[in-house]
XYZ file of N, CA and C in Angstrom:
471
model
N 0.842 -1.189 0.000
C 0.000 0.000 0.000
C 0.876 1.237 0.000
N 0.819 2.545 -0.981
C 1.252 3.436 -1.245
C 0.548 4.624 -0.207
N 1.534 5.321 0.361
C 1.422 6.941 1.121
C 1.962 7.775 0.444
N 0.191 8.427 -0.091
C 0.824 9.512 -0.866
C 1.150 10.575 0.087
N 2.297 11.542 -0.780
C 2.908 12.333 0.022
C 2.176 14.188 -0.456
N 1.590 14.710 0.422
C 0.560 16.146 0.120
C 1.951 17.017 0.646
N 1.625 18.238 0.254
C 2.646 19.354 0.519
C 0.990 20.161 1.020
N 0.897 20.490 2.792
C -0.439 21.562 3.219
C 0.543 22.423 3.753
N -0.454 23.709 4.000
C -0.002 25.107 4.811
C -0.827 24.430 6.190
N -0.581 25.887 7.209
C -1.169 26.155 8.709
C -2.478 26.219 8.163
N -3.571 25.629 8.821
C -5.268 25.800 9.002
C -5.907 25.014 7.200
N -4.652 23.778 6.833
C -5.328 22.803 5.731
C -6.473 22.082 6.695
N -7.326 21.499 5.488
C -8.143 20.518 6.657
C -8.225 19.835 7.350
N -6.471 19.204 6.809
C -6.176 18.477 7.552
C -4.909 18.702 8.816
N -4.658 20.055 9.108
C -3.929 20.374 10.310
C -4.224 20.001 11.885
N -5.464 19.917 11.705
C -6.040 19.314 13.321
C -5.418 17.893 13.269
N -5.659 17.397 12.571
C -5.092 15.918 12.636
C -4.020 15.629 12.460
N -3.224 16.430 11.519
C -1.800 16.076 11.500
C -1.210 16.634 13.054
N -1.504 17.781 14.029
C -0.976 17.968 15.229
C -1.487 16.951 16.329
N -2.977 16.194 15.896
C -2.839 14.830 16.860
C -1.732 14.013 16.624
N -1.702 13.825 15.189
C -0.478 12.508 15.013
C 0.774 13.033 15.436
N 1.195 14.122 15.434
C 2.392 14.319 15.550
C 2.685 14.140 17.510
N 1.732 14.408 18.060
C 1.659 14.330 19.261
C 1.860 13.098 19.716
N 1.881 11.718 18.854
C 1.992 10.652 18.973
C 3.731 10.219 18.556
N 3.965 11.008 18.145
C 5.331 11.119 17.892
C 6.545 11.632 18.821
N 6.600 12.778 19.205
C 6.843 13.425 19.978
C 6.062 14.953 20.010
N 6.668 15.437 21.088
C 5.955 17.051 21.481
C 6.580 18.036 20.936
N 7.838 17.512 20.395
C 9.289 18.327 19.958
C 8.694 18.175 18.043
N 7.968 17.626 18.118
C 7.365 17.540 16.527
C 6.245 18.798 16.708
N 5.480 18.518 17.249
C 4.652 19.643 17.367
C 4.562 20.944 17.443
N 5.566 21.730 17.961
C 6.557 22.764 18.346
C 7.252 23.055 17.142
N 7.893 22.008 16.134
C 8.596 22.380 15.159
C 7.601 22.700 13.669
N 6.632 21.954 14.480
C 5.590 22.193 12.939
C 4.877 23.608 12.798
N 4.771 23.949 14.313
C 4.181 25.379 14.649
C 5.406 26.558 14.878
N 6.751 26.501 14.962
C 7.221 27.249 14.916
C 7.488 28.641 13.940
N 8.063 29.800 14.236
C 8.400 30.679 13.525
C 9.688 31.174 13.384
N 10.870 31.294 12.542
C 12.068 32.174 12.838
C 12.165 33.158 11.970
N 12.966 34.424 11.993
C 13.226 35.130 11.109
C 13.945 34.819 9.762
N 14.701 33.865 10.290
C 15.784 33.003 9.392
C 14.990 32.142 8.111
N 13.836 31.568 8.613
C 13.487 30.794 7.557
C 12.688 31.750 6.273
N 13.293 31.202 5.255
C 12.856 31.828 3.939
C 11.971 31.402 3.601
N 11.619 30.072 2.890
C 9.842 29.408 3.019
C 10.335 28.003 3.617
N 9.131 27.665 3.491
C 8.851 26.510 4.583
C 7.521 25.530 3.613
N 7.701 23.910 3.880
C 6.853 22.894 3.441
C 6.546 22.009 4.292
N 5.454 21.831 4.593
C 5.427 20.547 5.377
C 4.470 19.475 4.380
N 5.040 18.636 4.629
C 4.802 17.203 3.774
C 4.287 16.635 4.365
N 3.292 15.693 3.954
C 2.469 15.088 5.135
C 2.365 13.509 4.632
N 2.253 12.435 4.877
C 1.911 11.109 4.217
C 0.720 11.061 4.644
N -0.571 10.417 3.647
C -1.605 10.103 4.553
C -1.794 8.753 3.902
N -2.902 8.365 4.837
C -3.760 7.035 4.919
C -4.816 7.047 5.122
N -5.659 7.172 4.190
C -7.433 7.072 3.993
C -7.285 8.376 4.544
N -6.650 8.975 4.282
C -7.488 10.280 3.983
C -7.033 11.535 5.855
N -5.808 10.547 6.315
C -5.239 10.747 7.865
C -4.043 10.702 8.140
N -3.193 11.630 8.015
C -1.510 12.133 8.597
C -0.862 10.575 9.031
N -0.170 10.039 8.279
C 0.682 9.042 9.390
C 1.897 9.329 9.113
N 2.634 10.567 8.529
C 3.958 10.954 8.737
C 4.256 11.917 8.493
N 4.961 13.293 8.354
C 5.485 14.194 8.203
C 6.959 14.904 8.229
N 7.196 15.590 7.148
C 8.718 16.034 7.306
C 8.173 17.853 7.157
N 9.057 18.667 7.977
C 8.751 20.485 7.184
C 10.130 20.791 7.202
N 10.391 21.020 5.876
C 11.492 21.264 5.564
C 11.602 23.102 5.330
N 12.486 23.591 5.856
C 12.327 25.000 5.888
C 13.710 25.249 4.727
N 13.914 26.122 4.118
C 14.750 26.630 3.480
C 15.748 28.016 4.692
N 16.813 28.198 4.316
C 17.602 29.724 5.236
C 19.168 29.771 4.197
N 19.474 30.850 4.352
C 20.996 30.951 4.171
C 21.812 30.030 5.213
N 22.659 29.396 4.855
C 23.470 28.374 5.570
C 24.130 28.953 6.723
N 23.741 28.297 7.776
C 24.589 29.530 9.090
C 23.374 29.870 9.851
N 22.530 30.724 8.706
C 22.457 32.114 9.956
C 21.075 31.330 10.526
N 20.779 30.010 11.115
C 20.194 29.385 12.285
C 21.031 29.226 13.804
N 22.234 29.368 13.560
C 23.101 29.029 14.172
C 23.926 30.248 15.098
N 23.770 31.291 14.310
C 24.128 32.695 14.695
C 25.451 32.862 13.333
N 25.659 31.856 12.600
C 26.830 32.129 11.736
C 26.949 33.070 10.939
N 28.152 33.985 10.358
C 28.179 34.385 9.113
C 27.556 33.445 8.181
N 26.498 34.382 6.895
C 26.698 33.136 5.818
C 27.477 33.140 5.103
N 27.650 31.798 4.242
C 28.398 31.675 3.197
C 28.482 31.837 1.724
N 29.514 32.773 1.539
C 28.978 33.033 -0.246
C 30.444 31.958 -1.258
N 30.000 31.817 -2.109
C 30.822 30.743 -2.515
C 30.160 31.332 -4.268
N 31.354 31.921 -4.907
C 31.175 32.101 -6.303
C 30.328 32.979 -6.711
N 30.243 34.435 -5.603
C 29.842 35.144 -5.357
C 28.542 35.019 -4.995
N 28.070 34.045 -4.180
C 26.204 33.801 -4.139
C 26.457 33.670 -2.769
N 25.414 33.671 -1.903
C 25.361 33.318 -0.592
C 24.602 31.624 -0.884
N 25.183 30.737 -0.629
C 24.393 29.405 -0.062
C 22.953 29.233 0.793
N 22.129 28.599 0.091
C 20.928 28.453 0.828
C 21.017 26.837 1.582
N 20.347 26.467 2.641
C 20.307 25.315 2.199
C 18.448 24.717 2.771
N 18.594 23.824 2.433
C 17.366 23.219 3.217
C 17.259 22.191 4.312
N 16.598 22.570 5.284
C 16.341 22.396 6.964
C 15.953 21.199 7.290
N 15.918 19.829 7.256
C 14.319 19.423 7.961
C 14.800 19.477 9.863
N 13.244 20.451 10.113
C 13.303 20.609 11.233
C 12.152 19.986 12.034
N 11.332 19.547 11.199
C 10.527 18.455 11.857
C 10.236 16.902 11.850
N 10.224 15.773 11.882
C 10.205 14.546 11.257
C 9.526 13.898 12.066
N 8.425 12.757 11.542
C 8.614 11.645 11.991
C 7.429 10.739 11.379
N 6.877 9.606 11.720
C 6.429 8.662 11.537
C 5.063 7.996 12.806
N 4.119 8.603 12.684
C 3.312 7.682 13.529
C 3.356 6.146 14.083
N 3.974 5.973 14.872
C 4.605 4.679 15.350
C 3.812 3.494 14.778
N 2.817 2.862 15.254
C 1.774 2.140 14.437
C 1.897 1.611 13.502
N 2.737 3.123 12.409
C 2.751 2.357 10.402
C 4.426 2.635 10.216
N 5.532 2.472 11.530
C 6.589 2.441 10.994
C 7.430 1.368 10.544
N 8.320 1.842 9.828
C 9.169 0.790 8.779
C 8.492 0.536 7.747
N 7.802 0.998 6.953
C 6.872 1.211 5.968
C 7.583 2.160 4.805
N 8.759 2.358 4.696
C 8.877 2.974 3.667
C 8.338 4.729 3.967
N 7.405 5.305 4.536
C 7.143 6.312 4.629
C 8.020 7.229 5.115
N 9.045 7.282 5.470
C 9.981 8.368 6.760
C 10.889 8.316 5.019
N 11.503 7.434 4.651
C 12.194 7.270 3.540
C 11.058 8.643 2.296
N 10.010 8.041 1.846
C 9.210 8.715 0.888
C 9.790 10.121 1.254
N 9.548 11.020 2.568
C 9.587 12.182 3.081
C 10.748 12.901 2.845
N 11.882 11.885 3.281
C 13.078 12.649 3.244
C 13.339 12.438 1.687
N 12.628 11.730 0.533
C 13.397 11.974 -0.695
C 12.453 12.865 -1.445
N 11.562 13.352 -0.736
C 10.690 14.444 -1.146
C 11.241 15.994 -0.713
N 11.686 15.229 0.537
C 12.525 16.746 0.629
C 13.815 17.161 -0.042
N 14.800 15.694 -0.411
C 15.804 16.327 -1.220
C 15.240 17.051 -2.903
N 14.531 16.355 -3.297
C 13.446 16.910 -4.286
C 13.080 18.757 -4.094
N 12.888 18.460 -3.299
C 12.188 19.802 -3.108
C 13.069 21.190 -2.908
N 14.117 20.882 -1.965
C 15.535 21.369 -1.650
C 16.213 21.689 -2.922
N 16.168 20.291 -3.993
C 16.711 20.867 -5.350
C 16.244 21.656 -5.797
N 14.569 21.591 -6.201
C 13.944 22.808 -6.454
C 14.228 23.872 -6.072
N 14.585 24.389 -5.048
C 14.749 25.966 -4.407
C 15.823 26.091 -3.908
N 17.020 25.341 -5.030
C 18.055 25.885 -5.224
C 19.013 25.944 -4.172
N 18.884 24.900 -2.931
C 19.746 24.559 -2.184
C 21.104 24.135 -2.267
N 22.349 24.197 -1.472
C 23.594 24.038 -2.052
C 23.887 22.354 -1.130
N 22.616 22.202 0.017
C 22.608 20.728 1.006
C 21.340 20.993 1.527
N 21.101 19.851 1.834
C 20.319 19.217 3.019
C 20.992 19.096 4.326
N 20.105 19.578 5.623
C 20.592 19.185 6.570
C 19.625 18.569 7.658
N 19.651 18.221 8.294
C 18.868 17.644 9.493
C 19.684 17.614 10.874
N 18.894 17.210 11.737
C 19.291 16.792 13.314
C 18.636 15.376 13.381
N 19.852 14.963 14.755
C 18.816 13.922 15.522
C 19.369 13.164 16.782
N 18.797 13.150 17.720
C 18.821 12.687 18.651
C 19.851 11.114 18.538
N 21.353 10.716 19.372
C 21.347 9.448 19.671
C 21.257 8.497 19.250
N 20.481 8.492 20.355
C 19.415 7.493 20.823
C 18.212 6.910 19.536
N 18.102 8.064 18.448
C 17.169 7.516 17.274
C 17.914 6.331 16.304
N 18.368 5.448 16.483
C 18.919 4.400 15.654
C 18.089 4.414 14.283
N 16.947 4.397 14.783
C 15.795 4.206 12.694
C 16.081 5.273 12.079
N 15.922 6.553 12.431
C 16.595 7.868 12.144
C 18.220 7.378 11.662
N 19.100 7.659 12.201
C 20.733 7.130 12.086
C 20.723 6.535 10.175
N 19.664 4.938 10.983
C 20.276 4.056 9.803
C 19.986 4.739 8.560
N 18.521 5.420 8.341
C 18.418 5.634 7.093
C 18.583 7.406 6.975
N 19.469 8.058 7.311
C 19.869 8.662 6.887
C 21.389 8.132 6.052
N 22.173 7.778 6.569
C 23.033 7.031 7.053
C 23.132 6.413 5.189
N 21.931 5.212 4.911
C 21.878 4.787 3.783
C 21.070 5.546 2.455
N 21.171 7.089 3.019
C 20.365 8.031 1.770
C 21.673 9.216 1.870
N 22.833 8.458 2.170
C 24.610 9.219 1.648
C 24.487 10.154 2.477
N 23.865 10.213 4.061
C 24.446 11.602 4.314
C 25.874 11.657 5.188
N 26.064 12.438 5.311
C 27.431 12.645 5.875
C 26.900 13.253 7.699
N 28.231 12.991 8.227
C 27.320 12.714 10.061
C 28.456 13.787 10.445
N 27.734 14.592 11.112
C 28.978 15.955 12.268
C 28.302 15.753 13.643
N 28.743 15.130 14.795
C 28.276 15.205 15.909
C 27.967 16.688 16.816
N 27.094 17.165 17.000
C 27.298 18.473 17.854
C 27.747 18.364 18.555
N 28.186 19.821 19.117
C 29.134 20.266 19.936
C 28.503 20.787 21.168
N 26.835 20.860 21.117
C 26.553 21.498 22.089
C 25.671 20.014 22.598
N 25.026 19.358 22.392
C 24.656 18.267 23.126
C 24.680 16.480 22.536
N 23.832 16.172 22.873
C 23.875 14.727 22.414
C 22.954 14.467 21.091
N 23.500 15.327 20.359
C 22.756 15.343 18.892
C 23.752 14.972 17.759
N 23.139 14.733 16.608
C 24.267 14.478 14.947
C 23.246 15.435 14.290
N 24.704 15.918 13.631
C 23.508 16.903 12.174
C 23.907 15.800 10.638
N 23.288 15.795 10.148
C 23.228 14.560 8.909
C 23.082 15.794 7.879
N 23.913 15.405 6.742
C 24.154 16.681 5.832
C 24.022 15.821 4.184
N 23.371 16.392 3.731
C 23.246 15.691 1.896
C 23.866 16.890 0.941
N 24.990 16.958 0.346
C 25.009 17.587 -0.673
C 24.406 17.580 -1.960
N 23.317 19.008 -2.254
C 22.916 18.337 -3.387
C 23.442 18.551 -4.802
């Protein structure tokens, strides 16, 4: 069975439900789906459904490379570098290992190409091994942070 993958804004019809599911995920999903920064340039959230009901999500935000971080950005061949974010992820426990967390993140390198990104980046916890592996086997490259017990996973595109 195929999850198709929707690209909605804040107040789609289906936003009430995608912030239940995500609540089933973590709370740190929820927070990232509703957040705001100055930094982000646009923003997508991707949703997988099933009959017609959220069972996964990625929001991939676009920024100049850095300036989440407090960095100078980077210009390289006289351009400043964009790249693309995912700052939210996950998978309704229930339908995981399904191929769906995979669909998301190759929707987001997709999408990242589109708007002219120079990488992909992400976070993640540890402790997320399912996270790890398949980033891990979709070529990204691993920088452990410096400020806690996190990896940032990086795709050049």
């Amino acid at each position: 069975m195929g999850y198709p993958i929707i690209e909605i804004e804040h107040g789609h019809k289906i936003w009430g439900s995608l912030l239940e599911a995500a609540t089933t995920i973590d709370e740190a999903t929820v927070r990232q789906l509703t957040m705001e920064m100055d930094w982000i340039k646009s923003s997508h959230i991707l949703v997988a459904v099933s009959d017609g009901q959220p069972v996964g999500v990625l929001r991939l935000v676009t920024q100049r490379l850095g300036e989440d971080e407090d960095r100078p950005t980077i210009v390289f061949r006289g351009e400043t570098l964009i790249e693309g974010k995912v700052i939210a992820f996950g998978v309704v426990p229930e339908v995981r290992r399904r191929g769906i967390g995979r669909a998301l993140q190759e929707k987001a390198v997709e999408l990242a190409r589109e708007e002219g990104c120079y990488q992909l980046r992400s976070r993640s916890w540890y402790h997320s091994q399912a996270n790890f592996h398949l980033k891990m086997t979709m070529g990204s490259g691993i920088q452990p942070s410096l400020k806690d017990d996190s990896v940032y996973f990086v795709i050049v595109l």
